[in-house]
XYZ file of C-alpha atoms in Angstrom:
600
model
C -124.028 -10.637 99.627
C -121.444 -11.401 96.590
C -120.713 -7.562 94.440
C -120.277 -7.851 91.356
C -117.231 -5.706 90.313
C -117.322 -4.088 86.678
C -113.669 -2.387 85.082
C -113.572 -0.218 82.490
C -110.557 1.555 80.960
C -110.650 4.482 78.223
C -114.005 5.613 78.897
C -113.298 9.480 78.544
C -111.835 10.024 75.261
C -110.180 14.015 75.383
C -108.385 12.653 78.956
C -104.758 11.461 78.863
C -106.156 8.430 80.304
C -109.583 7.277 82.474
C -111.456 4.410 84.245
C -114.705 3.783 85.551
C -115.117 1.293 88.308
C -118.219 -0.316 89.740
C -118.892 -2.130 93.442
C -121.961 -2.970 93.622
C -123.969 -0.179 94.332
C -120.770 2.262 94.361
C -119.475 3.748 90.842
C -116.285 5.886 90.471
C -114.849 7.657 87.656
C -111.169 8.913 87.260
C -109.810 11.049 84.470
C -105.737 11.800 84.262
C -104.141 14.846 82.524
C -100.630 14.686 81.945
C -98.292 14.488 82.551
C -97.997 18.331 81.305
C -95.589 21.109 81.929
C -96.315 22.732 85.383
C -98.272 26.135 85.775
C -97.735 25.421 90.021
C -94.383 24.951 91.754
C -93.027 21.684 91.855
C -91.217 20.759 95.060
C -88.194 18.548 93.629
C -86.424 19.873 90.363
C -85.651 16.122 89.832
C -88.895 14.847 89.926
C -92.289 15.849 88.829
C -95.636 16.299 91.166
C -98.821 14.167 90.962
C -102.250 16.370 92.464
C -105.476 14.801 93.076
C -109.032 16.631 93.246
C -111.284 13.784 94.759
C -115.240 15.045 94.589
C -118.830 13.488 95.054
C -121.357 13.636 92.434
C -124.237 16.063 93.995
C -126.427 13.153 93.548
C -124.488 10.924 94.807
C -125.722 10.034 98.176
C -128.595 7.674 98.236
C -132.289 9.428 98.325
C -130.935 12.833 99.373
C -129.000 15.584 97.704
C -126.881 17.113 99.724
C -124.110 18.285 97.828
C -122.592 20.717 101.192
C -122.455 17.346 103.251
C -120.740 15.554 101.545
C -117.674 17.290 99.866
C -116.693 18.702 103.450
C -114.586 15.826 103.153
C -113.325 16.302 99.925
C -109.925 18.293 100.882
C -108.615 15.852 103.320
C -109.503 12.833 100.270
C -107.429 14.712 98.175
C -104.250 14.819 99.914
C -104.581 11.258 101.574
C -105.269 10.165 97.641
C -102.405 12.434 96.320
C -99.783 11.324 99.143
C -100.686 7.385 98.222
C -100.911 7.601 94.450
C -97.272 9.503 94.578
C -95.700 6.425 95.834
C -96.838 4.158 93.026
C -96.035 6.656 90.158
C -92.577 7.004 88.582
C -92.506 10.690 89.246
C -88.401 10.775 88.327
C -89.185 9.815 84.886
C -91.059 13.457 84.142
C -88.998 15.996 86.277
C -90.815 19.524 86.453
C -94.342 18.320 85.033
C -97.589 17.421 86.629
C -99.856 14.425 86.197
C -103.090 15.820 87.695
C -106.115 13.120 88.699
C -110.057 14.051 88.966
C -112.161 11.491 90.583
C -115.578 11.298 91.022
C -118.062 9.623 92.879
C -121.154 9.360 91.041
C -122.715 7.252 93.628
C -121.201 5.984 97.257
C -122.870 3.285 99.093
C -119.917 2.789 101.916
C -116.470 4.072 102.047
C -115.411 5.217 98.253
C -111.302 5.409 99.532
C -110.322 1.751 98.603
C -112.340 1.853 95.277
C -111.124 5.243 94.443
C -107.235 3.913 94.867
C -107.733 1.385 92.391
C -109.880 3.428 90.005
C -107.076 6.061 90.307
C -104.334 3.347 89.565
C -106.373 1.642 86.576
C -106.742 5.177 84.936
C -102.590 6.588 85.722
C -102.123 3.135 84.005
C -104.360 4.182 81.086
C -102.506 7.408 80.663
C -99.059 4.951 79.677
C -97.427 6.149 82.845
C -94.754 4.113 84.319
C -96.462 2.771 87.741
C -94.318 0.567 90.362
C -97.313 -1.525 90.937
C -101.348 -1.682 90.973
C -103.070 -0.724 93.921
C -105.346 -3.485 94.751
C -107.701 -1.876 97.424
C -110.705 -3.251 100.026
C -112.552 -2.103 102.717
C -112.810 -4.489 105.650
C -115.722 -4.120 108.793
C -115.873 -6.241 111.661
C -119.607 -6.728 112.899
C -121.030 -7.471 115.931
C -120.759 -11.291 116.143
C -117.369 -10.922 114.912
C -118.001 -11.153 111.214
C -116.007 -9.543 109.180
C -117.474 -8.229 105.697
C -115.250 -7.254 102.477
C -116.632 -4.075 100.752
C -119.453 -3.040 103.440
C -122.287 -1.100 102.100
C -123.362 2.358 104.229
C -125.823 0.177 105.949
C -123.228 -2.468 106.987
C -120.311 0.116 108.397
C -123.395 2.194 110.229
C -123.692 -1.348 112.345
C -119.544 -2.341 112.121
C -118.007 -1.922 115.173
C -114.776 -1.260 113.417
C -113.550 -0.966 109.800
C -110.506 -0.197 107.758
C -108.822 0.130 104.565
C -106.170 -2.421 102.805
C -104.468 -1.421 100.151
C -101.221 -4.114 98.048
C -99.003 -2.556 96.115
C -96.638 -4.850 94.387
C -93.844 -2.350 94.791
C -90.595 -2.537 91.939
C -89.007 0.521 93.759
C -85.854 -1.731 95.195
C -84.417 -1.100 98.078
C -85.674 1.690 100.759
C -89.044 2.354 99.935
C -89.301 -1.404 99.594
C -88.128 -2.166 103.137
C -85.792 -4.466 102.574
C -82.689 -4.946 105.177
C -79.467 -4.655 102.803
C -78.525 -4.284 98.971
C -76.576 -7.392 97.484
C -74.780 -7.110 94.484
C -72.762 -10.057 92.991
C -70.189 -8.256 90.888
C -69.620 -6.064 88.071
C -71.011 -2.673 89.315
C -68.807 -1.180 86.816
C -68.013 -2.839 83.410
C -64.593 -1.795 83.587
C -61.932 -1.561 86.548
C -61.210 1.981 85.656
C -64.391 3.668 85.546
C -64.888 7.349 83.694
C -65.055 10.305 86.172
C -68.779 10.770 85.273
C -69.381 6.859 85.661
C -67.901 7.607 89.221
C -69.681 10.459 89.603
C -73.007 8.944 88.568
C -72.522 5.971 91.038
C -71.848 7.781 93.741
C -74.638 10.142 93.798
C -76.649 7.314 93.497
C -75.853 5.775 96.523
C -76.083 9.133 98.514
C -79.225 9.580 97.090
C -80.607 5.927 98.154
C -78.449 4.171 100.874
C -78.039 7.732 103.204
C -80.820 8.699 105.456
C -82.016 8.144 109.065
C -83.603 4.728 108.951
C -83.077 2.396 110.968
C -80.894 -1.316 110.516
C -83.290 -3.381 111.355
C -80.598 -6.532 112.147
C -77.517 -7.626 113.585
C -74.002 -8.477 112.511
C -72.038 -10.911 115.198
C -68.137 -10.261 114.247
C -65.603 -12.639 114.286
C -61.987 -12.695 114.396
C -62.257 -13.879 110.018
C -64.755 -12.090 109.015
C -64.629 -10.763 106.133
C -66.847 -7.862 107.140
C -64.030 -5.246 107.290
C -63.951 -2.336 105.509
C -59.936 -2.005 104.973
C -58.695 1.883 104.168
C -56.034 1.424 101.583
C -53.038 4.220 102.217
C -49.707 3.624 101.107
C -48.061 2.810 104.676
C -50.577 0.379 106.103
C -54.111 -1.315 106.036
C -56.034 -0.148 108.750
C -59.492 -1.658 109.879
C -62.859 0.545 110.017
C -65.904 -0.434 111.095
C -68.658 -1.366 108.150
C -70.201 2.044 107.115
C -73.816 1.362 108.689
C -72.024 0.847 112.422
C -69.575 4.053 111.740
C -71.357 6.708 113.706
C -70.127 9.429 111.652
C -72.586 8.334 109.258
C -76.592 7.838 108.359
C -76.647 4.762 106.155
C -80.108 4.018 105.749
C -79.832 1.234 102.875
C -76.554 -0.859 103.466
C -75.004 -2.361 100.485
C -72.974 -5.534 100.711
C -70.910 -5.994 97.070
C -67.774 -7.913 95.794
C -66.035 -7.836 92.541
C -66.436 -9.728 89.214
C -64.155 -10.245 86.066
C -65.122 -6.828 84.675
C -64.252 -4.360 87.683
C -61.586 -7.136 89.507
C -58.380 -5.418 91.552
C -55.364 -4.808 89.363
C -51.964 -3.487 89.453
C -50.558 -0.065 88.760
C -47.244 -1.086 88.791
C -45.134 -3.824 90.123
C -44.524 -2.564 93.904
C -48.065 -1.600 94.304
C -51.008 -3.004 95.643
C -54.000 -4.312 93.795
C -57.058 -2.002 93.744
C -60.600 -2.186 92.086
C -62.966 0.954 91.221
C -64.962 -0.419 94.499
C -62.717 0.387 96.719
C -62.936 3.962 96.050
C -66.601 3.523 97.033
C -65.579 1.953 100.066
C -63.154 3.870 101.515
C -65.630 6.482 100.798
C -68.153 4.352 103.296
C -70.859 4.098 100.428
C -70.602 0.443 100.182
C -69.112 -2.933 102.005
C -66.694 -4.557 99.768
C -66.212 -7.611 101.088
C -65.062 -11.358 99.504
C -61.879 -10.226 97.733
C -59.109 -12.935 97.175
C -55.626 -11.713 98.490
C -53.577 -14.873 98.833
C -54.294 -17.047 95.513
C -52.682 -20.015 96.951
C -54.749 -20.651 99.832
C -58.462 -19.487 99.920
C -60.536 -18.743 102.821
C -63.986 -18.384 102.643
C -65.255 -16.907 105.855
C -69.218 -15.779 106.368
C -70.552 -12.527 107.372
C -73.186 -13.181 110.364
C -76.019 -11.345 110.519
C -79.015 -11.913 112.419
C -82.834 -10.762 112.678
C -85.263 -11.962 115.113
C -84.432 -15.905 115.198
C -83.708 -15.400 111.615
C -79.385 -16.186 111.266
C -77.959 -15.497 108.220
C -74.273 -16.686 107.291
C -73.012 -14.778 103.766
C -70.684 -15.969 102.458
C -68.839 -14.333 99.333
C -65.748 -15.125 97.145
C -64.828 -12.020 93.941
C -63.633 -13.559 90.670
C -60.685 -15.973 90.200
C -59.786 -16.812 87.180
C -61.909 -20.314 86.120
C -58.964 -22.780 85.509
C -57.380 -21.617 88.546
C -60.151 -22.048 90.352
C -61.076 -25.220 89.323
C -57.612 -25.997 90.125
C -57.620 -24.940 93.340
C -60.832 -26.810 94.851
C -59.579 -29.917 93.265
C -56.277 -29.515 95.443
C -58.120 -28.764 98.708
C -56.663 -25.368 98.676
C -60.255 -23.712 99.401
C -61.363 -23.333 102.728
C -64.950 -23.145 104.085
C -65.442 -22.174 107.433
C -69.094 -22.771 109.526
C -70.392 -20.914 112.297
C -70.985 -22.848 115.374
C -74.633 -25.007 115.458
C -74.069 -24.411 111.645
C -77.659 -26.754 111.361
C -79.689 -23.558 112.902
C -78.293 -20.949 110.118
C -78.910 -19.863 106.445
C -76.359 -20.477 104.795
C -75.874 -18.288 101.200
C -73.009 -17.690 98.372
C -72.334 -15.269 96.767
C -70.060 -16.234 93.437
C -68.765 -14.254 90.267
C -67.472 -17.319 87.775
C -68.181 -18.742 84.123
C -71.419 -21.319 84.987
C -71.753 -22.424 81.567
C -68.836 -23.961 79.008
C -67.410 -21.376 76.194
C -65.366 -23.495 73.796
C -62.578 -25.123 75.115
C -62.556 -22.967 78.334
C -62.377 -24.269 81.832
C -65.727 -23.466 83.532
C -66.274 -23.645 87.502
C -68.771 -26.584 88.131
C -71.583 -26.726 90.785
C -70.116 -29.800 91.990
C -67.469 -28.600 93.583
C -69.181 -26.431 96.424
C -69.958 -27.382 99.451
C -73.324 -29.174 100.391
C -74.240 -27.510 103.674
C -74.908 -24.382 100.967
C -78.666 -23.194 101.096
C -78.721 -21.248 98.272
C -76.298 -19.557 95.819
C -76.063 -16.634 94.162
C -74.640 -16.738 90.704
C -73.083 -13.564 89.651
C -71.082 -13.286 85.660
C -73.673 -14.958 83.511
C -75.676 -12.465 81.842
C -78.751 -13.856 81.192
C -81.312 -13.474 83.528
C -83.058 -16.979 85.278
C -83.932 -15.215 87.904
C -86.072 -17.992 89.435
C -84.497 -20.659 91.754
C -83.475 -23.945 90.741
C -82.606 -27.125 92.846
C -79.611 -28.745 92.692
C -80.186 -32.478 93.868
C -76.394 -33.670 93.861
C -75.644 -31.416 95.983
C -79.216 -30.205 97.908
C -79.000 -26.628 97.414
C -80.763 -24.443 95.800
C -79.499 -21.612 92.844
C -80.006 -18.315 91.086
C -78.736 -16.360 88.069
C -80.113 -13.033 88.401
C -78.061 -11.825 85.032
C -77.155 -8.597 84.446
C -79.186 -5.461 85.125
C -78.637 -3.173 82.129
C -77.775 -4.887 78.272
C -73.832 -4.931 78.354
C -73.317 -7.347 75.620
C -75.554 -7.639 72.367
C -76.093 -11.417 72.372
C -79.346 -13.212 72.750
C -79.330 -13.903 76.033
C -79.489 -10.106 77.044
C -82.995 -10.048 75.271
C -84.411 -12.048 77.704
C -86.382 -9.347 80.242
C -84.013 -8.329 83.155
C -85.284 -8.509 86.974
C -83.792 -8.305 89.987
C -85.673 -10.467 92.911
C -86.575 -9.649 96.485
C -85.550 -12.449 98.653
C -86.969 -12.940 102.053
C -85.180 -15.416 104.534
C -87.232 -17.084 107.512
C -85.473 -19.357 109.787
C -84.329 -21.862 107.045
C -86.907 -21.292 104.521
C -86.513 -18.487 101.950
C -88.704 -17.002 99.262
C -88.342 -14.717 95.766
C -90.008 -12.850 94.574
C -89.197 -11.699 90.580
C -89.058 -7.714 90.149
C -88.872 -6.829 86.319
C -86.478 -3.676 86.134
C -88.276 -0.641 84.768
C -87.104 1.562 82.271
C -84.725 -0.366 80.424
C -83.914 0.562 76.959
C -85.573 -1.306 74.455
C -83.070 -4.772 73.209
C -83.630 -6.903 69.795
C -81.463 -9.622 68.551
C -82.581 -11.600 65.795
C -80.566 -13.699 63.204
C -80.961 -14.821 59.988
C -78.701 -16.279 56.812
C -78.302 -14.350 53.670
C -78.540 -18.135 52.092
C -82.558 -18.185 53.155
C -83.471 -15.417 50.725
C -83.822 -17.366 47.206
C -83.252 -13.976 45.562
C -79.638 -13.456 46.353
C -77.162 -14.306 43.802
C -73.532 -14.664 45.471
C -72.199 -14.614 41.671
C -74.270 -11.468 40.876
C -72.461 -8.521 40.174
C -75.037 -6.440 42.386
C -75.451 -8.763 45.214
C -73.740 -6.675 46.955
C -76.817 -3.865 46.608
C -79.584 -6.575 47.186
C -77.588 -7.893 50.648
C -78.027 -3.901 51.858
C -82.021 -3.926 50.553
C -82.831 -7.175 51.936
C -81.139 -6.338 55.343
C -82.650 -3.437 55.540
C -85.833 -4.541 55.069
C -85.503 -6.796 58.202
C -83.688 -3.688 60.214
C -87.523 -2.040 59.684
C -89.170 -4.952 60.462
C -87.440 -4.900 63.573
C -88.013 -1.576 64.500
C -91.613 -1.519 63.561
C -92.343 -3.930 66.405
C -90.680 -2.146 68.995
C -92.744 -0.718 71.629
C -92.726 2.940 72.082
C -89.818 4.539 74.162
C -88.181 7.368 75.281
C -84.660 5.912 75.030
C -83.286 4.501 71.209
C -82.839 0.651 71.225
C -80.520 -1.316 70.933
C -80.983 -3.650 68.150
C -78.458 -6.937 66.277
C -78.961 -8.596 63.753
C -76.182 -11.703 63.480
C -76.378 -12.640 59.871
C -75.008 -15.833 58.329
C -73.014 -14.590 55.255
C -71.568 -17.605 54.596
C -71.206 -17.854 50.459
C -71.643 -14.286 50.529
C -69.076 -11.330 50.365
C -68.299 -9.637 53.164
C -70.669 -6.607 54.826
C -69.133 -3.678 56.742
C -71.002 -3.390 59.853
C -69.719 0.551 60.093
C -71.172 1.696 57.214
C -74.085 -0.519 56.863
C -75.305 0.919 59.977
C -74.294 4.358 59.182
C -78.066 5.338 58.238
C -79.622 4.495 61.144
C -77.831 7.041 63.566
C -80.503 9.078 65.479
C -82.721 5.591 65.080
C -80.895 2.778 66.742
C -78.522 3.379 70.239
C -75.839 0.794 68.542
C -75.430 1.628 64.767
C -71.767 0.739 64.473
C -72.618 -2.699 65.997
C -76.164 -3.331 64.636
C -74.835 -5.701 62.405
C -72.611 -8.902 63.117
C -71.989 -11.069 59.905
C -70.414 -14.476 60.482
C -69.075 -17.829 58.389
C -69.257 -21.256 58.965
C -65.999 -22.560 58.693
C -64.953 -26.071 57.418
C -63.171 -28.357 59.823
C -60.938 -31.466 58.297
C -62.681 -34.219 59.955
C -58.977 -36.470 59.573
C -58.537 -39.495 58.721
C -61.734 -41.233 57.160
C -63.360 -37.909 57.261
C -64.993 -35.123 54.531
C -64.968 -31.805 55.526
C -67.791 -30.765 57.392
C -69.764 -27.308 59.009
C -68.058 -26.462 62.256
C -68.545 -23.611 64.647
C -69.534 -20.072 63.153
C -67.034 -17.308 63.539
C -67.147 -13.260 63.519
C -65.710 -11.037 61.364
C -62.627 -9.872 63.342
C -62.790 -8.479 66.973
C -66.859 -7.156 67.612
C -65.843 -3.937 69.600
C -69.538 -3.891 71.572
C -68.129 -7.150 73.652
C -67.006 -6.899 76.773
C -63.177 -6.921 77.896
C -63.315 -10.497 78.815
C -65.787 -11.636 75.693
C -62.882 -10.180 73.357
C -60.763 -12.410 75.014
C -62.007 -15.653 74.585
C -62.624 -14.408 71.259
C -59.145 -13.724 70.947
C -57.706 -17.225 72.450
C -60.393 -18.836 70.050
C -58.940 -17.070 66.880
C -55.200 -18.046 68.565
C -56.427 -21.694 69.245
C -58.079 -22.475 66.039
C -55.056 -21.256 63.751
C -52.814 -23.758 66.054
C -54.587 -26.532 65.513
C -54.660 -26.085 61.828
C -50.464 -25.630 62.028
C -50.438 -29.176 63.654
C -51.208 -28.200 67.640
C -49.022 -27.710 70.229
C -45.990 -30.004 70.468
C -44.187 -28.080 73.923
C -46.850 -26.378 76.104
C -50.163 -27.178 76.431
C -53.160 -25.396 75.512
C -53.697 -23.938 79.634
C -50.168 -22.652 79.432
C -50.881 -20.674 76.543
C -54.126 -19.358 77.813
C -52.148 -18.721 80.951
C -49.354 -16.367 78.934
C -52.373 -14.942 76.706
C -54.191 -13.751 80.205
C -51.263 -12.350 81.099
C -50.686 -9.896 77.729
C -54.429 -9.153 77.974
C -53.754 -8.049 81.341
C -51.112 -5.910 80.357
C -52.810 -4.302 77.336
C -56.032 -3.604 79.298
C -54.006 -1.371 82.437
C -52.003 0.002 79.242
């Protein structure tokens, strides 16, 4: 017989949050207080504690009231309830406070556990509390004849000859409480190659905390004289080999984390005798991560794979850290990158991992897709920072690819506003699947533009346009920040504003008075021209590209340098061009000083 299932959210007004939930002939209530300071110990000072009391009505047993009876059970609910619920809550993001959760059974007609699950989950939802999933819940009977019945009633599991509960949570915790066998990361852990001490700091205790423990590695890694699964211990007499942290057995790596470099956190020189290093390697030789893929001989490239194997599952990785584009580029086009295939390559999965430019910035030299090899599967597009986190197929060369983006907002352009996820993929035989995990807890991004030329009431010649720029800008700023949802962390808002015809607007001290509103105020603002280009011969002037106002500090190291080439580039060609070197060359020598001034 179909149930007809009723939801209701909100139904007990003095409660941090509630829900009432009816199945059939069984209806649940669930209140939520909290989350509160604690009056009771809480185990972990880093996290808070979630408590359940789980009670039937006194009528709630059908034609008998027997109040005794039935909450002998009650205790046991409690903690089962308490020890599921705390798995789906984001307990970290209230350390030392309690969310406690009353549920009631006003009436039971079968087994109230599933029900009470998702009542519990609707209401903690309710109460705006950060949840890594809903619980969808069942109960499931198998009858005499083999039947099996979704959501018995008392009658039904009194005749069942077994039953049991099934509970789906779609789980955004990442990683060990998710199950999955290893951590990938596709470059740019750190945003620069020297890292802070507390950056360092922070990083590292979050890998204790997550990738340590006793569980178990669930597959298998088949070495080979190449690969390029070799934790190396820098020292200054020699490289010597070590085993990849989860096979050391001086350690408990419970979450193993596979990770090369990008542009941001690349190795570089400390002089001109030494050897290159990146921040990662300090995590490696500290047996936190596997730092794999670096490039050590720029004439010759050898991409080798990492074999790892699960059940008849065979995984090849393969991984290659940043190169700079043109050289790159260069490189495949003169045959001077190496792929190498395991043997009955046809019966593996074969992915890559790559840090490069994807998509064309001026006059820059991008990598193209074109250029990899076809037997790919699948490849996994590190550097871009917007997030397309869903696969797309590549028919010229019949593989498939992903742009995951960046995790956190590290540049304030408009493709960081786009929501950030990180995806799950699961690998069978030669068939794969992702799945999408939005990242919790990010602060709050806006970017919006407008022109100062779409307001009719701005005057350029007025003498107190100057006042009516600030009033009309600010009017959008709080139009902005009205909209935003409500957070515990300030956002990060930018507004690029065409100011072309306009004078000029000090970002600094427009965004002076929003400090203690905004994360960014120094950088809320980015006002730009359009510049004229001389068409040549035949030709008018024209609109061409827009342009900042000088260097925008919130970029990152490498977005200030194409920044900087364009400013270089675009002043040459209006002195006539190059007549000697050519345009790479320059870029070449201009890499070079960067390089310099950044380890300066």
């Amino acid at each position: 017989m179909d149930k007809q299932l009723l939801i209701s959210t909100g139904v007990v007004k003095n409660a941090s949050g509630s829900a009432y939930v009816e199945l059939g002939n069984m209806k649940i209530m669930c209140s939520v207080q909290g989350p509160r300071d604690s009056f009771r110990s809480v185990d972990s000072q880093d996290k808070g504690a979630l408590y359940c009391d789980f009670k039937y009505a006194p009528f709630a047993q059908k034609d008998v009231y027997q109040p005794n009876l039935l909450n002998r059970e009650t205790k046991s609910m409690s903690l089962l309830l308490e020890k599921i619920l705390s798995t789906s809550v984001d307990l970290e993001a209230f350390p030392k406070a309690v969310v406690e959760l009353y549920i009631m059974v006003l009436e039971v007609d079968g087994d109230p556990l599933g029900l009470s699950l998702m009542c519990a989950s609707l209401a903690l939802t309710d109460a705006g509390l950060n949840l890594f999933g809903l619980l969808g819940c069942c109960c499931v009977s198998v009858m005499e004849n083999n039947q099996m019945i979704v959501n018995p009633t008392s009658d039904e599991l009194e005749k069942a000859k077994c039953y049991t509960q099934l509970a789906i949570l779609n789980s955004t915790k990442v990683g060990v409480d998710g199950g999955v066998d290893f951590l990938l990361l596709g470059g740019d852990l750190f945003n620069d190659n020297k890292p802070t001490p507390s950056t360092l700091d922070k990083t590292t205790s979050l890998l204790n905390k997550y990738c340590l423990g006793s569980g178990d590695i669930n597959f298998t890694h088949h070495p080979t004289e190449k690969s390029p699964l070799v934790v190396l211990f820098r020292c200054s007499i020699a490289f010597t080999a070590r085993p990849v942290n989860y096979e050391d057995e001086n350690l408990n790596i419970a979450l193993p984390v596979f990770v090369i470099h990008g542009n941001h956190d690349d190795p570089t020189h400390e002089g001109p005798e030494s050897k290159a290093h990146s921040a990662l390697d300090i995590l490696s030789s500290s047996r936190l991560v596997n730092y794999f893929a670096c490039v050590p001989d720029v004439q010759n490239i050898e991409i080798t794979p990492i074999l790892l194997s699960k059940g008849s599952t065979r995984l090849a990785l393969y991984g290659m850290g940043y190169v700079p584009d043109e050289r790159l580029s260069r490189m495949f086009e003169k045959k001077q990158v190496t792929f190498f295939e395991p043997p009955n390559s046809d019966d593996w999965f074969h992915l890559f991992l790559i840090h490069q430019n994807l998509e064309s910035r001026g006059s820059q030299r991008t990598f193209r897709l074109d250029l990899l090899p076809k037997f790919l599967d699948f490849v996994i597009w590190g550097h871009e920072h917007e997030c397309k986190i869903d696969p797309t197929f590549n028919a010229q060369n019949r593989f498939y690819t992903m742009q995951p983006g960046s995790s956190c907002v590290t540049s304030l352009i408009e493709a960081e506003s786009i929501p950030k996820h990180v995806a799950l993929l699961e690998i069978t035989g030669t068939d794969f699947h992702v799945t999408p995990i939005p990242i919790q807890n990010m602060r709050p991004f806006i970017f919006q533009t407008c022109s100062l030329s779409d307001f009719p009431h701005l005057d350029a010649a007025s003498p107190t346009v100057a006042e009516a720029i600030e009033k009309t800008l600010d009017q959008q700023i709080e139009s902005i920040l009205s909209r935003l949802p409500p957070s515990d962390k300030l956002p990060l808002v930018r507004l690029s504003v065409d100011i072309t015809g306009f004078p000029s607007i000090s970002p600094p001290l427009f965004g002076a008075k929003y400090v203690g509103r905004i994360a960014n105020p120094n950088s809320l603002l980015y006002p730009r021209r359009k510049r004229a280009l001389t068409l040549g011969a035949g030709g008018g002037e024209g609109e061409g590209e827009e342009e900042g106002m000088g260097m925008d500090e919130s970029l990152s190291s490498s977005a200030q340098f194409e920044m900087m080439v364009g400013f270089i580039e675009t002043f040459l060609k209006e002195q006539g061009g190059l007549k000697i070197l050519n345009a790479m060359h320059m870029r070449d020598t201009c890499l070079f000083l960067w390089a310099e001034r950044v380890i300066a």
